[in-house]
Short mmCIF file of C-alpha atoms in Angstrom, two decimals:
data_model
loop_
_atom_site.label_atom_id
_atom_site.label_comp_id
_atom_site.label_asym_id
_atom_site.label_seq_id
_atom_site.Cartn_x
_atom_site.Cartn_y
_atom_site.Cartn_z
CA UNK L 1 23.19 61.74 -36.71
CA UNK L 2 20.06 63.51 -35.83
CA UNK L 3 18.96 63.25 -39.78
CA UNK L 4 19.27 59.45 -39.30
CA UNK L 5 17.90 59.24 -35.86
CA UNK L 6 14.30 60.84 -37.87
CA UNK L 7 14.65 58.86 -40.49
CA UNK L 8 14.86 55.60 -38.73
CA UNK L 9 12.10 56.57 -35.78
CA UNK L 10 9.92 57.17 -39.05
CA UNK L 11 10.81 54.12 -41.09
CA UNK L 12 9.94 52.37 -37.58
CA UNK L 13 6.98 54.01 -37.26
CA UNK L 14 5.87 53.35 -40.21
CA UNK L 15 6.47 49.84 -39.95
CA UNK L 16 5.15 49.27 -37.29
CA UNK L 17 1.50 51.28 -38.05
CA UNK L 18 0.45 48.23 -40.36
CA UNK L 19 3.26 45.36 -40.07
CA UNK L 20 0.59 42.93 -42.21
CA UNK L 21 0.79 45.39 -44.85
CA UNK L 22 4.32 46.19 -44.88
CA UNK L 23 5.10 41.78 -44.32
CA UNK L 24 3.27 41.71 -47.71
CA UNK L 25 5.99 44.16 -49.04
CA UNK L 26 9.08 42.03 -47.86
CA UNK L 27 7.21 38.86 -49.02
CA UNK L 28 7.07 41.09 -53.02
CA UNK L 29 10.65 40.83 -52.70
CA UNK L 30 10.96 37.10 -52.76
CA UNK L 31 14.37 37.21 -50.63
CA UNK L 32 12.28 35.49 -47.99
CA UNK L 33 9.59 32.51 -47.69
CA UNK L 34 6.24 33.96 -48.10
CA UNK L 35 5.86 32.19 -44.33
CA UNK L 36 8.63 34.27 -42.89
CA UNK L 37 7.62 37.63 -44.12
CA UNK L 38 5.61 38.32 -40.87
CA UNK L 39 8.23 37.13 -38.38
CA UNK L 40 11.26 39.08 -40.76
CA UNK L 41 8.87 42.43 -40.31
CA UNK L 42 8.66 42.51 -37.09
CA UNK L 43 12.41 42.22 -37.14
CA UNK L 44 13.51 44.74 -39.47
CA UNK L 45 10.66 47.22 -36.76
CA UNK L 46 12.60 46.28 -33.74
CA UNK L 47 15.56 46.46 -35.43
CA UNK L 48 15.27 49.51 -36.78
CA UNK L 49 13.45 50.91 -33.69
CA UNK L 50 16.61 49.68 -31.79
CA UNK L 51 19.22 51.44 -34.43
CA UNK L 52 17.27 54.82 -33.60
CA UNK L 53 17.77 54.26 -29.98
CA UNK L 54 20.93 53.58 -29.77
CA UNK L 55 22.03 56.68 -31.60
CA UNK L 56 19.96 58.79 -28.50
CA UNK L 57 23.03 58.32 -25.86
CA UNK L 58 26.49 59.08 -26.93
CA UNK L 59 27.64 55.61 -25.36
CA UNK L 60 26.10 53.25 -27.66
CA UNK L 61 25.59 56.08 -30.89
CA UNK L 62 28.13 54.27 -32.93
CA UNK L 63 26.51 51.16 -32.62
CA UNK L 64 23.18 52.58 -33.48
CA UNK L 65 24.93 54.02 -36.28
CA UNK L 66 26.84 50.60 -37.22
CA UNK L 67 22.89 48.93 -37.27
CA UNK L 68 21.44 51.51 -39.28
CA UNK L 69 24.11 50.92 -42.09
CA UNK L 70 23.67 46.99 -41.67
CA UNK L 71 20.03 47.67 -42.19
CA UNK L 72 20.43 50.02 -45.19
CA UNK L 73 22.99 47.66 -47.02
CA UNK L 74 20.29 44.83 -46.19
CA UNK L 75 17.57 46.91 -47.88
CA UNK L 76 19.87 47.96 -51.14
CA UNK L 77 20.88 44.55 -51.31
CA UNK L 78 17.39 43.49 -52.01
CA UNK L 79 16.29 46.22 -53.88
CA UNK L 80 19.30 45.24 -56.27
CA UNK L 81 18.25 41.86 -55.89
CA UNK L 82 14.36 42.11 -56.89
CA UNK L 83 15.76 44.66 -59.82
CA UNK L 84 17.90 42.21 -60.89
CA UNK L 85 14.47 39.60 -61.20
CA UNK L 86 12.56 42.14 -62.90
CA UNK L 87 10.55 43.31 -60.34
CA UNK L 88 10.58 46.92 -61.33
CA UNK L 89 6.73 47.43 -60.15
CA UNK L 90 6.80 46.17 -56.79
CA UNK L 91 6.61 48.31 -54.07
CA UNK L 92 9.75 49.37 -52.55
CA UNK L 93 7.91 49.57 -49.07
CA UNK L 94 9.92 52.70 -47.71
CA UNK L 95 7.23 54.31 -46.38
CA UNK L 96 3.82 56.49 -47.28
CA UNK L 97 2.45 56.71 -50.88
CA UNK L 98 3.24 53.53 -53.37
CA UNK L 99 7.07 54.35 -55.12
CA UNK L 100 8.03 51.02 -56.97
CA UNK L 101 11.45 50.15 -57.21
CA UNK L 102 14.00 51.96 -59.08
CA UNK L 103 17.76 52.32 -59.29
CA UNK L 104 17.01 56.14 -57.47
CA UNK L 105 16.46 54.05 -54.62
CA UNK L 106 19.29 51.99 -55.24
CA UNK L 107 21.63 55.26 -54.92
CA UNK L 108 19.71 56.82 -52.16
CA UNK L 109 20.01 54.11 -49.85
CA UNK L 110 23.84 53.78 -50.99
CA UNK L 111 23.82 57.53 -49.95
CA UNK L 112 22.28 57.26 -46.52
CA UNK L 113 24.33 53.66 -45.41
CA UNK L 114 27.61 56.21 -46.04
CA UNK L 115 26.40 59.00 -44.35
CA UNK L 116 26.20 56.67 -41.18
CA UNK L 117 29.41 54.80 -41.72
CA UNK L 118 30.94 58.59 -41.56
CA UNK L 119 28.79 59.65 -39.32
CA UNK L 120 29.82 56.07 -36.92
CA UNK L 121 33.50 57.00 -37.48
CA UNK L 122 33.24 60.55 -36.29
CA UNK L 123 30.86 59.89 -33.48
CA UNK L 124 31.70 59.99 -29.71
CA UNK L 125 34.02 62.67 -29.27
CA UNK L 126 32.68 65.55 -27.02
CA UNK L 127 30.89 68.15 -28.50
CA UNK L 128 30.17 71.93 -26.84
CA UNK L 129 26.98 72.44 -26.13
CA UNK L 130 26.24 75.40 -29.00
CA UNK L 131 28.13 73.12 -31.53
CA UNK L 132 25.64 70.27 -30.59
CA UNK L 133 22.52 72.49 -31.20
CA UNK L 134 23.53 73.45 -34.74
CA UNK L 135 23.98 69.38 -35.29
CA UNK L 136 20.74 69.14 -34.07
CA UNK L 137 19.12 71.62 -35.65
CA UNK L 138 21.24 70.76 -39.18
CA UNK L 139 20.25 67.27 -38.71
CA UNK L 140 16.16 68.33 -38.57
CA UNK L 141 16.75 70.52 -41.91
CA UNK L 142 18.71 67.74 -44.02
CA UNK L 143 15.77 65.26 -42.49
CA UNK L 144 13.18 67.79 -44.01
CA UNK L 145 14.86 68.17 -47.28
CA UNK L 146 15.35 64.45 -46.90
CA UNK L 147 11.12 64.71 -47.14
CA UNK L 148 11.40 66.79 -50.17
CA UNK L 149 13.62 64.81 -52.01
CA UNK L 150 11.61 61.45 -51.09
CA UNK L 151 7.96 63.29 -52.37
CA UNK L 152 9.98 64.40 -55.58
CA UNK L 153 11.13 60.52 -55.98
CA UNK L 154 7.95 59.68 -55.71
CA UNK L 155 6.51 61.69 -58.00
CA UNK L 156 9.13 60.81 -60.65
CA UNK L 157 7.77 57.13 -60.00
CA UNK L 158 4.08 58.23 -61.04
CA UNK L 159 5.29 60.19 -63.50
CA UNK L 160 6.88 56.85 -65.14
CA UNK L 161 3.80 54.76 -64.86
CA UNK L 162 1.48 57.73 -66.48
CA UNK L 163 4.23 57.84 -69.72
CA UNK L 164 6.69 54.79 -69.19
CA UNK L 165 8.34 56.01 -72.44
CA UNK L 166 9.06 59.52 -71.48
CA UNK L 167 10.62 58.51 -68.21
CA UNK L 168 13.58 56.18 -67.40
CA UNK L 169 13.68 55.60 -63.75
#
């Protein structure tokens, strides 16, 4: 939980630090009128603001959890969508450097919305207090590698638009 608790603060963050920009990414997409990109940003921030704050009490974690997973299905869904239209070199707007859309992203997202529905199902049971340090401190390594993975995704991406024929992303 603490893995997805990062990620979402970050995605949030991220959102948030240049919503114009990132409206102009949801409006690539064409799931939405170019007139509601703005207003549909600033939902998926507070949404996703509100997912990662809800996971921070153990009360209302599961429903934290339970919006995270809505959010990434949303997000797959219209990743499979615009790949589906042939929008291959749009931006997939998940954060930092440009990383166009790809099936990788398809699967990663797929991989994160089941790591909350498990980690929603075993969520709110009490935990001893050494036991929820390692989750904690588990939770900040997977986030980091999480970084790694998302730089070497990213660099698979340039890699296909320097030799599109060497590289099937």
């Amino acid at each position: 939980m603490t893995f997805l608790t990062l990620l979402f603060g970050q995605a949030a963050l991220h959102k948030a630090g240049d919503v114009r920009r990132f409206s102009g990414y949801v409006a690539d997409y064409g799931v939405v009128a170019p007139a509601l990109a703005l207003p549909v940003t600033w939902l998926l921030v507070v949404a996703e603001g509100a997912a990662m704050g809800l996971t921070l009490t153990p009360a209302t974690s599961a429903s934290g959890l339970m919006l995270m997973g809505a959010l990434l299905a949303l997000y797959g869904g219209a990743m499979l969508l615009a790949l589906r239209h042939g929008k291959r070199h749009i931006d997939c707007g998940c954060g930092g450097a440009t990383q166009p859309l790809s099936r990788l992203l398809v699967v990663r997202n797929a991989v994160l919305l089941a790591l909350a529905g498990l980690a929603a199902l075993t969520g709110g049971q009490p935990v001893a207090p050494l036991n929820l340090a390692v989750a904690i401190l588990s939770g900040l390594v997977l986030w980091l590698g999480y970084q790694l993975l998302d730089q070497l995704l990213r660099l698979h991406s340039l890699r296909a638009q320097l030799s599109p024929d060497s590289v099937t992303p």
